[in-house]
Every structure is written in C-alpha cells, then in structure tokens.
Amino acid sequence: MINNNTLDENMETLNYDEAVKLVKAEVERALVKSPFIIREYLSHLALTQGKYIRATSVIVAAQDGNGYVHSDAVKAAGVIELIHLASLVHDDIIDNADIRRGKPTLQNKYGKRTAVICGDYLLSLALKMASEANDKNRGTEIDFPDYISRICLGELEQHINNLNLNLSIFQYLKIISGKTAALFEASFFAGAAVLKVSDEELRNYKQIGYYIGMIFQLSDDCIDFDTSADIANKPVQSDYEQGVITLPLIHAFQNLEEFKQKAEKAKITREEINQAIMKTGGLAFTKGLIKRYYDKAMHRINELEINEEKKTKIIFILNKAARIQ
Amino acid sequence: MINNNTLDENMETLNYDEAVKLVKAEVERALVKSPFIIREYLSHLALTQGKYIRATSVIVAAQDGNGYVHSDAVKAAGVIELIHLASLVHDDIIDNADIRRGKPTLQNKYGKRTAVICGDYLLSLALKMASEANDKNRGTEIDFPDYISRICLGELEQHINNLNLNLSIFQYLKIISGKTAALFEASFFAGAAVLKVSDEELRNYKQIGYYIGMIFQLSDDCIDFDTSADIANKPVQSDYEQGVITLPLIHAFQNLEEFKQKAEKAKITREEINQAIMKTGGLAFTKGLIKRYYDKAMHRINELEINEEKKTKIIFILNKAARIQ
C-alpha cells in the first residue's frame, strides 16, 4: 500500500503499522524540510526522538472496526508529537537541563536563546500541520491551542510551586493534569474525533487519555525515588534537586513532621529523601493512586464500543504508561 | 451601536472607531479572563500595551467602501496583537531586556522561566482567538502559524548573526523581513481577507504591509543612532550593545575598513559607532532605503481600489512607520 515513507494525498486509509510508521515520517519531514538555518537544530532533536507513546495513542484511538486508520489521524498524531517536542525544548530551558534521552539538550548545545526560538518554531509547525488535515470536518473538532494553554498553565503552576513544601496532593494533581495528562487526553480525543464517534464515546476516549496521562506522570515520579531501579536509568538530577516536589515526597512531608521541618531549614540530601519516603510508604501511596486511575481507565475502556484487538492495544498503552510491560 | 466594550456575537459590522476600541477590549478580555495563576503576569503586560499599529492596520485594511468593518477583523487584529505580545515576551528573554515601554519586563519581574511559559501561553491564546472568528471562510484564508514560523526564522537568523561584523545588507534585510515585516504583512493580509477582495488586490495589501514593516524596522534602527533625538527616548542598551548589527552600522563597516578592523579586535564604544556612522553617512543611506520602500508602498496604495478616506488612513500608517507624523 505504501511505496515510500510519505503521506500520499489520495491515500485515505492505512493499517496500524503503516500509520505509525507514517507519523514518524511526517514529523521527520516537518523537521528536516525546515529552512536550512533551523534544520541543524531540529535534526538534532529528531535524533533524540522518544517512544511516540502519544502518537501511538492517536493511531490506536483512530482505528476502525477493521483496524484501519484515516490518514488525518497521522496528521493529528504528528501535531501532538510536535507540540510535545516544543514543550520538551522549552522545559529544558526552564529546568536548565543538559541531557535529554541521552543526548545534549538544545539549550545546552546551542544556548537558551536558540532554544526559546526553536520551541516557538516547533509550535508553529505543529499548528501548521493541524491545518493540513484533508477533511476539515474531522480535524477541527479538537482545539489544539486550547490544549497548549492547558499545558502552559500546568507548567506555570509547577514553577510557582517550586520548592513549596506545603504543596497539597490536590494542587499537585492539578499541576500534572495540565503538564502531562492534557496532551494524552488530546491524543485519544484527536484519534476518536477522526473516527467520528458519538459524543458519549468521545468523552470516554478523552477520559481514558486523561487517566493514562495521570498514570504516566505518577509512574515517572515513582522512578525518581525507586531505589530498586537500575541507577543508570535515573536522571542525572532528581526532581527535588530541580525544586519539583512530586507525590511520593508530598506524602512524606505530610506524614513525617520532623522531615518537613528539616527540609524547611536546610537542603535535604537524596539519601534523606529516600529514607523518608521509605518510612512513610510514599511509593506505595503513589502506586495506590495509580491503581485507582488504572481501574477508572479500565472501566472506561470496557465501555467503549470496540473489538478485542483494539481493546488489547489500548490496554497495552495503559500498561506502558503504568510501566507494567 | 455598542453598549459595552465587548464584541456582540450578532453584531457583524462596526465603524472604524468602534472596531479599534473593540480590539483593545478583545485583547484585554483574553488577557484578563485568563485563569488566576496567569492573570497577574498578563495584566502587567496589558499595562505596558503599545500603540496597536498592527491592529490599526488590520482594521483599516478591512474597511469597506462605507467605512465599515466586519467584526471578524476585530478578532484577526486581536490575534495579531497577541502574537506580537508573545514575541515581545520571548524577545525580552533572548535580549535579557529589563525594561519595555517604560515598565519592567516579564522576564525581569518574574524570571525567565515564567516568561518562557507566558510567551507560549500568549501564542496559544492568539491561535484560540483565530479559531473564534464567526465566518470561518473569512478568517481561515490567513495561515497564522506560517507567519509565526517566519517570525521565528527571522529571529533565529538575527541571533546566529549576533556580532557578525560581515553581515551583508541582503542578509540583514532578510532578517528583518521575518522579524518585523512578516507581522505587518499579516496585518494587511488579514484585514483584506476579511473584506474578501480579489486575489490581485489581496497581493497588493500584503505587499503594502510588508513594505510598511520594513520601513518600521529600518526607521527604528535609525533612532538607535540618531544623535539629534531626545536622549530620554533612547533605549537603555543600544542594538550594538546587544550584539545586533543594524543597517546604519553595516554600512559603516562596509565603508570604513579601519573601523571594522578596530571592532574585530576590541569592543567599540557608542561614541565611536556614532562617529563612524556620521562619517560614512549610514543614516542617510538607511533613510534612502526607507524612501525606496516608501515609494514602492505608495505605488501599491495607489493601485488599490479604495476611496480617498481609506487611502488617507493607510498613508497615515505608512507615515507613522516611517516616523513622519
């Protein structure tokens, strides 16, 4: 069905593997076909591409009863991956991050100025791609700028609460619902919108995406503290060293008064943090919350009017987000 | 016709004054109605609002034979002002600027992190507003993300050529055509698109906007070196102190070899720069180029199928860009 790695205007339906392959080709085409001056920076980014979990979510959600996907879903998945890339580039500026996915970050390699502009450029690429969908009635149902706003608000709230030892669980969940869950919600939303499902079904897809996003972030938070995990896979700087207070630590602060008092007075070490989290059961608490989101997601997945093959694929993404593989 | 300062969904046509007033109200509404967390930052920005020359361009270009304007032009003007605000916020990070329009910049008052996020948020607000135009067939003719790309590329090219003493006139004009002229072009384009003019007429409007943008930037460049200008109106830091080489200085480097050699070896003072520019006639040279763009713009304005009142308004904007008032 495919002769080369580009999206043929006349080709409307694709099978799952073709679609996933084409998303990568679409994103790389957008990055590599950029004007010369920006290409160097963006091919560097393309090299450090992630696992495309968001793009895969769009494609899976867009699969029809026969397993086929409309080509507009490929565009939508490309849009979401580009928004994600843009947010990574700007996040690295905010976090002063030097390494991402084992490669030097844009802000590290080319400076903050370049990274600010490249992030903006990626956003504009994303929204240009959003306007390229062949069937306007499919693509326009999702308001991408609104999702970008939600991501910004989550990030801003996180930044404002940097080193806030009194951050509540509720506040934290609100932060990650913007910072991370919004784009997962958008992924399932975009896929289901291409499929033109009923409003009720669409709400289910959105909610599943949202829960998967929450699970993805909370599982990430656990890795930061999981002493059993391979040390090589840990980030160079822990969240706390960046001033980011995540759920296991919030739980420790709430349940170990002397630990919080110590943190208020002086800088606490990673060792002390790990001990406090172990003592208070911060990881088990977070995993309990992950389990609740997992069950909610599963409940919604069972409500979808889909065949077993598609259900298996959605559950695979859910498990990937929960790091159960 | 208007009871309050908000855009009534049912109200399609406005006169010029109403429309200009409503653009400001629309932008302020977007800024002020933002969620609590971001409002504080954005109301600070709203306080330092500029002269709305781009918004005025949209409204003037959108005026019909009776001087009326479709309400979609108000939305388009709001979009362009928000894109402009976003670019200012990110520019200030890039330039390390502390003061803008007499007020502390966002990056100065709240830090670079906040400014990166707020700029992204403003872009998303702009593109959300773009999708709010009532008559989709009017608004969608202009590809706002594409204009954002062009601005980014101009800024990136400027950044890469920071302190490049061999920057050519051609390269410089390419930089400012993205950095500044693109958004002026978009302004006239957006206005004319709302008016639904013919393709040929639309090309004229776009070109007029482009020329006005070039004139606006080149005139700005002159102010930086104009020793006759009131010192109080000068920026705290000159372009050169930021590493930005503008046209009068490029001309001086090209025509005064010993001056360029000196600049290659050591930091040159503002006094030395002013003298070199005076000696080589850098300001007269730049003003000559402004005059050429001015004549080109005037030629296109005379080709427009418009009445005298509208022509006068466009020439007023042209003169404002050229600082002839």
Short mmCIF file of N, CA and C in Angstrom, two decimals, chain A residues 124-271:
data_model
loop_
_atom_site.label_atom_id
_atom_site.label_comp_id
_atom_site.label_asym_id
_atom_site.label_seq_id
_atom_site.Cartn_x
_atom_site.Cartn_y
_atom_site.Cartn_z
N SER A 124 4.68 26.42 15.96
CA SER A 124 4.07 26.90 14.72
C SER A 124 4.00 25.77 13.69
N LEU A 125 5.02 24.90 13.65
CA LEU A 125 4.99 23.73 12.76
C LEU A 125 3.81 22.83 13.10
N ALA A 126 3.61 22.63 14.40
CA ALA A 126 2.52 21.77 14.87
C ALA A 126 1.18 22.31 14.38
N LEU A 127 0.99 23.62 14.55
CA LEU A 127 -0.32 24.18 14.21
C LEU A 127 -0.51 24.32 12.71
N LYS A 128 0.63 24.42 11.98
CA LYS A 128 0.54 24.39 10.52
C LYS A 128 0.07 22.99 10.10
N MET A 129 0.66 21.97 10.72
CA MET A 129 0.29 20.60 10.38
C MET A 129 -1.19 20.35 10.69
N ALA A 130 -1.67 20.95 11.78
CA ALA A 130 -3.08 20.79 12.17
C ALA A 130 -4.01 21.31 11.08
N SER A 131 -3.55 22.33 10.35
CA SER A 131 -4.42 22.90 9.31
C SER A 131 -4.30 22.13 7.99
N GLU A 132 -3.44 21.12 7.96
CA GLU A 132 -3.21 20.36 6.72
C GLU A 132 -4.12 19.14 6.56
N ALA A 133 -4.86 18.80 7.60
CA ALA A 133 -5.72 17.61 7.52
C ALA A 133 -6.64 17.73 6.30
N ASN A 134 -6.76 16.66 5.59
CA ASN A 134 -7.54 16.70 4.34
C ASN A 134 -9.01 17.03 4.58
N ASP A 135 -9.63 16.31 5.50
CA ASP A 135 -11.04 16.50 5.76
C ASP A 135 -11.19 17.44 6.96
N LYS A 136 -11.48 18.70 6.65
CA LYS A 136 -11.53 19.73 7.70
C LYS A 136 -12.51 19.37 8.82
N ASN A 137 -13.60 18.69 8.45
CA ASN A 137 -14.61 18.39 9.46
C ASN A 137 -14.15 17.39 10.51
N ARG A 138 -13.10 16.64 10.16
CA ARG A 138 -12.59 15.71 11.15
C ARG A 138 -11.63 16.43 12.09
N GLY A 139 -10.65 17.11 11.51
CA GLY A 139 -9.56 17.67 12.30
C GLY A 139 -9.97 18.82 13.20
N THR A 140 -10.95 19.60 12.77
CA THR A 140 -11.24 20.83 13.51
C THR A 140 -11.99 20.59 14.81
N GLU A 141 -12.41 19.37 15.05
CA GLU A 141 -13.16 19.14 16.28
C GLU A 141 -12.28 19.32 17.52
N ILE A 142 -10.98 19.14 17.35
CA ILE A 142 -10.10 19.30 18.51
C ILE A 142 -9.41 20.65 18.47
N ASP A 143 -9.43 21.33 19.62
CA ASP A 143 -8.89 22.68 19.72
C ASP A 143 -7.46 22.58 20.28
N PHE A 144 -6.49 22.40 19.38
CA PHE A 144 -5.10 22.24 19.82
C PHE A 144 -4.58 23.42 20.64
N PRO A 145 -4.85 24.69 20.20
CA PRO A 145 -4.35 25.81 21.02
C PRO A 145 -4.84 25.74 22.47
N ASP A 146 -6.08 25.24 22.65
CA ASP A 146 -6.60 25.15 24.00
C ASP A 146 -5.80 24.14 24.82
N TYR A 147 -5.39 23.04 24.21
CA TYR A 147 -4.56 22.06 24.92
C TYR A 147 -3.18 22.66 25.23
N ILE A 148 -2.66 23.47 24.29
CA ILE A 148 -1.36 24.12 24.57
C ILE A 148 -1.51 25.05 25.78
N SER A 149 -2.61 25.78 25.86
CA SER A 149 -2.86 26.63 27.03
C SER A 149 -2.83 25.81 28.31
N ARG A 150 -3.53 24.67 28.28
CA ARG A 150 -3.59 23.85 29.50
C ARG A 150 -2.21 23.37 29.93
N ILE A 151 -1.39 22.99 28.93
CA ILE A 151 -0.03 22.55 29.26
C ILE A 151 0.74 23.71 29.91
N CYS A 152 0.62 24.91 29.32
CA CYS A 152 1.32 26.09 29.86
C CYS A 152 0.90 26.35 31.30
N LEU A 153 -0.40 26.28 31.55
CA LEU A 153 -0.89 26.58 32.90
C LEU A 153 -0.36 25.57 33.91
N GLY A 154 -0.32 24.31 33.52
CA GLY A 154 0.24 23.28 34.40
C GLY A 154 1.70 23.56 34.71
N GLU A 155 2.44 23.93 33.67
CA GLU A 155 3.87 24.20 33.86
C GLU A 155 4.10 25.43 34.73
N LEU A 156 3.26 26.45 34.49
CA LEU A 156 3.41 27.67 35.28
C LEU A 156 3.12 27.40 36.74
N GLU A 157 2.06 26.63 37.00
CA GLU A 157 1.68 26.31 38.38
C GLU A 157 2.80 25.49 39.04
N GLN A 158 3.40 24.58 38.28
CA GLN A 158 4.51 23.80 38.83
C GLN A 158 5.67 24.72 39.19
N HIS A 159 5.97 25.65 38.28
CA HIS A 159 7.09 26.57 38.50
C HIS A 159 6.86 27.45 39.73
N ILE A 160 5.63 27.92 39.87
CA ILE A 160 5.30 28.77 41.01
C ILE A 160 5.43 28.01 42.33
N ASN A 161 5.16 26.72 42.26
CA ASN A 161 5.23 25.89 43.47
C ASN A 161 6.58 25.20 43.65
N ASN A 162 7.56 25.71 42.93
CA ASN A 162 8.91 25.19 43.08
C ASN A 162 9.33 25.30 44.54
N LEU A 163 9.76 24.20 45.09
CA LEU A 163 10.22 24.13 46.49
C LEU A 163 9.15 24.49 47.53
N ASN A 164 7.89 24.46 47.11
CA ASN A 164 6.80 24.68 48.07
C ASN A 164 6.54 23.39 48.84
N LEU A 165 7.03 23.34 50.08
CA LEU A 165 6.93 22.11 50.86
C LEU A 165 5.51 21.85 51.34
N ASN A 166 4.63 22.85 51.19
CA ASN A 166 3.25 22.69 51.62
C ASN A 166 2.30 22.38 50.46
N LEU A 167 2.87 22.09 49.31
CA LEU A 167 2.03 21.74 48.15
C LEU A 167 1.11 20.58 48.52
N SER A 168 -0.19 20.76 48.25
CA SER A 168 -1.14 19.69 48.62
C SER A 168 -1.25 18.66 47.49
N ILE A 169 -1.78 17.51 47.83
CA ILE A 169 -1.99 16.46 46.82
C ILE A 169 -2.92 16.97 45.71
N PHE A 170 -3.97 17.67 46.14
CA PHE A 170 -4.92 18.22 45.17
C PHE A 170 -4.23 19.17 44.19
N GLN A 171 -3.43 20.09 44.75
CA GLN A 171 -2.70 21.03 43.89
C GLN A 171 -1.77 20.29 42.93
N TYR A 172 -1.10 19.26 43.45
CA TYR A 172 -0.16 18.52 42.62
C TYR A 172 -0.86 17.80 41.47
N LEU A 173 -2.01 17.21 41.79
CA LEU A 173 -2.74 16.51 40.72
C LEU A 173 -3.22 17.49 39.66
N LYS A 174 -3.55 18.71 40.10
CA LYS A 174 -3.98 19.74 39.14
C LYS A 174 -2.80 20.11 38.21
N ILE A 175 -1.62 20.24 38.80
CA ILE A 175 -0.43 20.56 38.01
C ILE A 175 -0.19 19.51 36.92
N ILE A 176 -0.18 18.24 37.33
CA ILE A 176 0.17 17.21 36.34
C ILE A 176 -0.98 16.95 35.36
N SER A 177 -2.19 17.32 35.75
CA SER A 177 -3.30 17.15 34.80
C SER A 177 -3.09 18.10 33.61
N GLY A 178 -2.48 19.26 33.85
CA GLY A 178 -2.14 20.15 32.74
C GLY A 178 -0.83 19.75 32.09
N LYS A 179 0.19 19.64 32.92
CA LYS A 179 1.54 19.40 32.43
C LYS A 179 1.65 18.14 31.58
N THR A 180 1.01 17.07 32.02
CA THR A 180 1.19 15.79 31.32
C THR A 180 -0.11 15.20 30.78
N ALA A 181 -1.16 15.17 31.61
CA ALA A 181 -2.37 14.44 31.20
C ALA A 181 -3.09 15.11 30.03
N ALA A 182 -3.00 16.45 29.93
CA ALA A 182 -3.73 17.15 28.87
C ALA A 182 -3.36 16.63 27.48
N LEU A 183 -2.08 16.41 27.24
CA LEU A 183 -1.67 16.00 25.89
C LEU A 183 -2.05 14.54 25.60
N PHE A 184 -2.10 13.70 26.64
CA PHE A 184 -2.58 12.33 26.46
C PHE A 184 -4.09 12.36 26.16
N GLU A 185 -4.79 13.22 26.89
CA GLU A 185 -6.22 13.37 26.62
C GLU A 185 -6.42 13.82 25.17
N ALA A 186 -5.62 14.81 24.75
CA ALA A 186 -5.71 15.31 23.38
C ALA A 186 -5.45 14.19 22.37
N SER A 187 -4.54 13.29 22.69
CA SER A 187 -4.19 12.20 21.78
C SER A 187 -5.39 11.27 21.53
N PHE A 188 -6.01 10.85 22.62
CA PHE A 188 -7.17 9.96 22.46
C PHE A 188 -8.34 10.72 21.82
N PHE A 189 -8.50 11.98 22.21
CA PHE A 189 -9.54 12.83 21.66
C PHE A 189 -9.35 12.96 20.14
N ALA A 190 -8.12 13.29 19.73
CA ALA A 190 -7.85 13.51 18.31
C ALA A 190 -8.12 12.25 17.50
N GLY A 191 -7.68 11.11 18.03
CA GLY A 191 -7.89 9.85 17.32
C GLY A 191 -9.38 9.54 17.18
N ALA A 192 -10.11 9.67 18.29
CA ALA A 192 -11.55 9.35 18.26
C ALA A 192 -12.31 10.35 17.39
N ALA A 193 -11.84 11.61 17.36
CA ALA A 193 -12.50 12.64 16.54
C ALA A 193 -12.37 12.29 15.06
N VAL A 194 -11.22 11.76 14.66
CA VAL A 194 -11.01 11.35 13.27
C VAL A 194 -11.97 10.19 12.93
N LEU A 195 -12.18 9.34 13.91
CA LEU A 195 -13.06 8.19 13.73
C LEU A 195 -14.53 8.59 13.71
N LYS A 196 -14.81 9.83 14.10
CA LYS A 196 -16.20 10.36 14.15
C LYS A 196 -17.13 9.51 15.01
N VAL A 197 -16.73 9.29 16.24
CA VAL A 197 -17.58 8.53 17.16
C VAL A 197 -18.65 9.44 17.75
N SER A 198 -19.60 8.87 18.48
CA SER A 198 -20.66 9.67 19.13
C SER A 198 -20.05 10.53 20.24
N ASP A 199 -20.79 11.54 20.68
CA ASP A 199 -20.29 12.44 21.73
C ASP A 199 -19.98 11.69 23.01
N GLU A 200 -20.83 10.71 23.34
CA GLU A 200 -20.62 9.97 24.58
C GLU A 200 -19.34 9.14 24.49
N GLU A 201 -19.17 8.48 23.34
CA GLU A 201 -17.99 7.66 23.10
C GLU A 201 -16.73 8.56 23.13
N LEU A 202 -16.86 9.74 22.54
CA LEU A 202 -15.74 10.69 22.51
C LEU A 202 -15.31 11.06 23.92
N ARG A 203 -16.30 11.29 24.79
CA ARG A 203 -16.00 11.62 26.19
C ARG A 203 -15.23 10.49 26.87
N ASN A 204 -15.61 9.25 26.56
CA ASN A 204 -14.90 8.11 27.13
C ASN A 204 -13.44 8.06 26.68
N TYR A 205 -13.23 8.26 25.37
CA TYR A 205 -11.86 8.26 24.86
C TYR A 205 -11.02 9.34 25.56
N LYS A 206 -11.60 10.55 25.65
CA LYS A 206 -10.88 11.66 26.30
C LYS A 206 -10.49 11.30 27.72
N GLN A 207 -11.46 10.73 28.42
CA GLN A 207 -11.23 10.41 29.82
C GLN A 207 -10.15 9.32 29.97
N ILE A 208 -10.19 8.35 29.07
CA ILE A 208 -9.16 7.30 29.08
C ILE A 208 -7.78 7.93 28.88
N GLY A 209 -7.69 8.84 27.91
CA GLY A 209 -6.43 9.52 27.65
C GLY A 209 -5.95 10.29 28.88
N TYR A 210 -6.90 10.96 29.51
CA TYR A 210 -6.58 11.73 30.71
C TYR A 210 -6.02 10.82 31.81
N TYR A 211 -6.71 9.71 32.07
CA TYR A 211 -6.25 8.79 33.13
C TYR A 211 -4.87 8.23 32.79
N ILE A 212 -4.67 7.87 31.53
CA ILE A 212 -3.38 7.32 31.12
C ILE A 212 -2.28 8.36 31.33
N GLY A 213 -2.57 9.62 31.05
CA GLY A 213 -1.60 10.68 31.26
C GLY A 213 -1.23 10.84 32.73
N MET A 214 -2.26 10.77 33.59
CA MET A 214 -2.01 10.88 35.04
C MET A 214 -1.14 9.72 35.50
N ILE A 215 -1.46 8.52 35.02
CA ILE A 215 -0.70 7.32 35.38
C ILE A 215 0.74 7.45 34.90
N PHE A 216 0.90 7.95 33.67
CA PHE A 216 2.23 8.12 33.07
C PHE A 216 3.09 9.00 33.97
N GLN A 217 2.53 10.14 34.42
CA GLN A 217 3.31 11.08 35.23
C GLN A 217 3.60 10.53 36.61
N LEU A 218 2.59 9.93 37.25
CA LEU A 218 2.78 9.42 38.60
C LEU A 218 3.78 8.25 38.60
N SER A 219 3.77 7.46 37.53
CA SER A 219 4.74 6.35 37.44
C SER A 219 6.15 6.92 37.26
N ASP A 220 6.25 7.99 36.49
CA ASP A 220 7.52 8.68 36.31
C ASP A 220 8.04 9.20 37.66
N ASP A 221 7.13 9.74 38.46
CA ASP A 221 7.51 10.27 39.77
C ASP A 221 8.11 9.17 40.64
N CYS A 222 7.52 7.99 40.55
CA CYS A 222 8.00 6.87 41.37
C CYS A 222 9.43 6.48 40.99
N ILE A 223 9.71 6.47 39.68
CA ILE A 223 11.05 6.06 39.21
C ILE A 223 12.14 6.92 39.85
N ASP A 224 11.80 8.19 40.06
CA ASP A 224 12.78 9.11 40.65
C ASP A 224 13.24 8.67 42.04
N PHE A 225 12.38 7.91 42.71
CA PHE A 225 12.70 7.52 44.10
C PHE A 225 12.92 6.02 44.27
N ASP A 226 12.63 5.27 43.22
CA ASP A 226 12.67 3.81 43.36
C ASP A 226 14.12 3.33 43.47
N THR A 227 14.49 2.98 44.70
CA THR A 227 15.90 2.59 44.92
C THR A 227 16.23 1.24 44.29
N SER A 228 15.19 0.47 43.97
CA SER A 228 15.47 -0.83 43.36
C SER A 228 15.79 -0.70 41.88
N ALA A 229 15.44 0.43 41.29
CA ALA A 229 15.67 0.61 39.85
C ALA A 229 17.15 0.76 39.55
N ASP A 230 17.50 0.37 38.33
CA ASP A 230 18.89 0.49 37.88
C ASP A 230 19.31 1.96 37.93
N ILE A 231 20.41 2.21 38.63
CA ILE A 231 20.86 3.58 38.84
C ILE A 231 21.16 4.29 37.51
N ALA A 232 21.55 3.52 36.50
CA ALA A 232 21.93 4.11 35.21
C ALA A 232 20.74 4.75 34.50
N ASN A 233 19.53 4.25 34.82
CA ASN A 233 18.35 4.80 34.16
C ASN A 233 17.78 6.02 34.87
N LYS A 234 18.39 6.37 35.97
CA LYS A 234 17.88 7.52 36.71
C LYS A 234 18.37 8.82 36.10
N PRO A 235 17.58 9.88 36.23
CA PRO A 235 18.04 11.15 35.70
C PRO A 235 19.25 11.65 36.49
N VAL A 236 20.09 12.44 35.83
CA VAL A 236 21.28 12.99 36.49
C VAL A 236 20.86 13.81 37.70
N GLN A 237 19.80 14.62 37.51
CA GLN A 237 19.29 15.42 38.61
C GLN A 237 17.91 14.91 38.98
N SER A 238 17.67 14.68 40.25
CA SER A 238 16.34 14.23 40.67
C SER A 238 15.38 15.40 40.58
N ASP A 239 14.07 15.10 40.58
CA ASP A 239 13.07 16.15 40.56
C ASP A 239 13.32 17.15 41.70
N TYR A 240 13.59 16.61 42.88
CA TYR A 240 13.71 17.51 44.04
C TYR A 240 14.88 18.47 43.89
N GLU A 241 15.96 17.97 43.29
CA GLU A 241 17.10 18.87 43.07
C GLU A 241 16.74 20.03 42.14
N GLN A 242 15.69 19.84 41.34
CA GLN A 242 15.17 20.91 40.48
C GLN A 242 14.12 21.73 41.22
N GLY A 243 13.84 21.37 42.45
CA GLY A 243 12.81 22.09 43.21
C GLY A 243 11.42 21.55 42.98
N VAL A 244 11.31 20.49 42.15
CA VAL A 244 10.00 19.93 41.83
C VAL A 244 9.60 18.91 42.90
N ILE A 245 8.48 19.19 43.56
CA ILE A 245 8.00 18.31 44.63
C ILE A 245 6.95 17.39 44.02
N THR A 246 7.21 16.09 44.00
CA THR A 246 6.24 15.16 43.40
C THR A 246 5.51 14.39 44.49
N LEU A 247 4.54 13.58 44.07
CA LEU A 247 3.63 12.97 45.02
C LEU A 247 4.28 12.14 46.15
N PRO A 248 5.25 11.26 45.86
CA PRO A 248 5.81 10.48 46.97
C PRO A 248 6.41 11.39 48.06
N LEU A 249 6.99 12.49 47.63
CA LEU A 249 7.61 13.41 48.57
C LEU A 249 6.55 14.23 49.34
N ILE A 250 5.50 14.64 48.64
CA ILE A 250 4.40 15.35 49.31
C ILE A 250 3.85 14.47 50.43
N HIS A 251 3.69 13.19 50.12
CA HIS A 251 3.18 12.25 51.11
C HIS A 251 4.14 12.14 52.31
N ALA A 252 5.43 12.14 52.03
CA ALA A 252 6.42 12.07 53.12
C ALA A 252 6.36 13.33 53.98
N PHE A 253 6.28 14.50 53.34
CA PHE A 253 6.19 15.76 54.10
C PHE A 253 4.95 15.77 54.98
N GLN A 254 3.84 15.24 54.45
CA GLN A 254 2.58 15.28 55.19
C GLN A 254 2.58 14.31 56.38
N ASN A 255 3.44 13.30 56.30
CA ASN A 255 3.37 12.25 57.33
C ASN A 255 4.60 12.14 58.21
N LEU A 256 5.56 13.03 57.98
CA LEU A 256 6.79 12.98 58.78
C LEU A 256 7.18 14.43 59.11
N GLU A 257 6.56 14.93 60.17
CA GLU A 257 6.70 16.35 60.51
C GLU A 257 8.16 16.78 60.65
N GLU A 258 8.97 15.92 61.35
CA GLU A 258 10.36 16.35 61.58
C GLU A 258 11.16 16.43 60.27
N PHE A 259 10.78 15.59 59.30
CA PHE A 259 11.44 15.60 57.99
C PHE A 259 11.13 16.92 57.27
N LYS A 260 9.87 17.33 57.34
CA LYS A 260 9.47 18.58 56.71
C LYS A 260 10.17 19.77 57.38
N GLN A 261 10.22 19.73 58.69
CA GLN A 261 10.89 20.83 59.42
C GLN A 261 12.35 20.93 59.02
N LYS A 262 12.98 19.78 58.86
CA LYS A 262 14.38 19.76 58.45
C LYS A 262 14.55 20.38 57.05
N ALA A 263 13.62 19.99 56.16
CA ALA A 263 13.67 20.50 54.79
C ALA A 263 13.45 22.00 54.75
N GLU A 264 12.64 22.51 55.70
CA GLU A 264 12.38 23.96 55.74
C GLU A 264 13.63 24.73 56.14
N LYS A 265 14.45 24.08 56.93
CA LYS A 265 15.64 24.77 57.47
C LYS A 265 16.85 24.63 56.56
N ALA A 266 17.07 23.42 56.03
CA ALA A 266 18.29 23.20 55.25
C ALA A 266 18.03 22.30 54.05
N LYS A 267 19.00 22.23 53.17
CA LYS A 267 18.86 21.38 51.99
C LYS A 267 18.94 19.92 52.43
N ILE A 268 17.96 19.13 52.00
CA ILE A 268 17.99 17.71 52.36
C ILE A 268 18.64 16.90 51.23
N THR A 269 19.28 15.81 51.61
CA THR A 269 20.00 15.00 50.61
C THR A 269 19.06 13.98 49.97
N ARG A 270 19.49 13.42 48.88
CA ARG A 270 18.70 12.39 48.20
C ARG A 270 18.53 11.18 49.13
N GLU A 271 19.58 10.89 49.88
CA GLU A 271 19.55 9.78 50.83
C GLU A 271 18.44 9.98 51.87
#
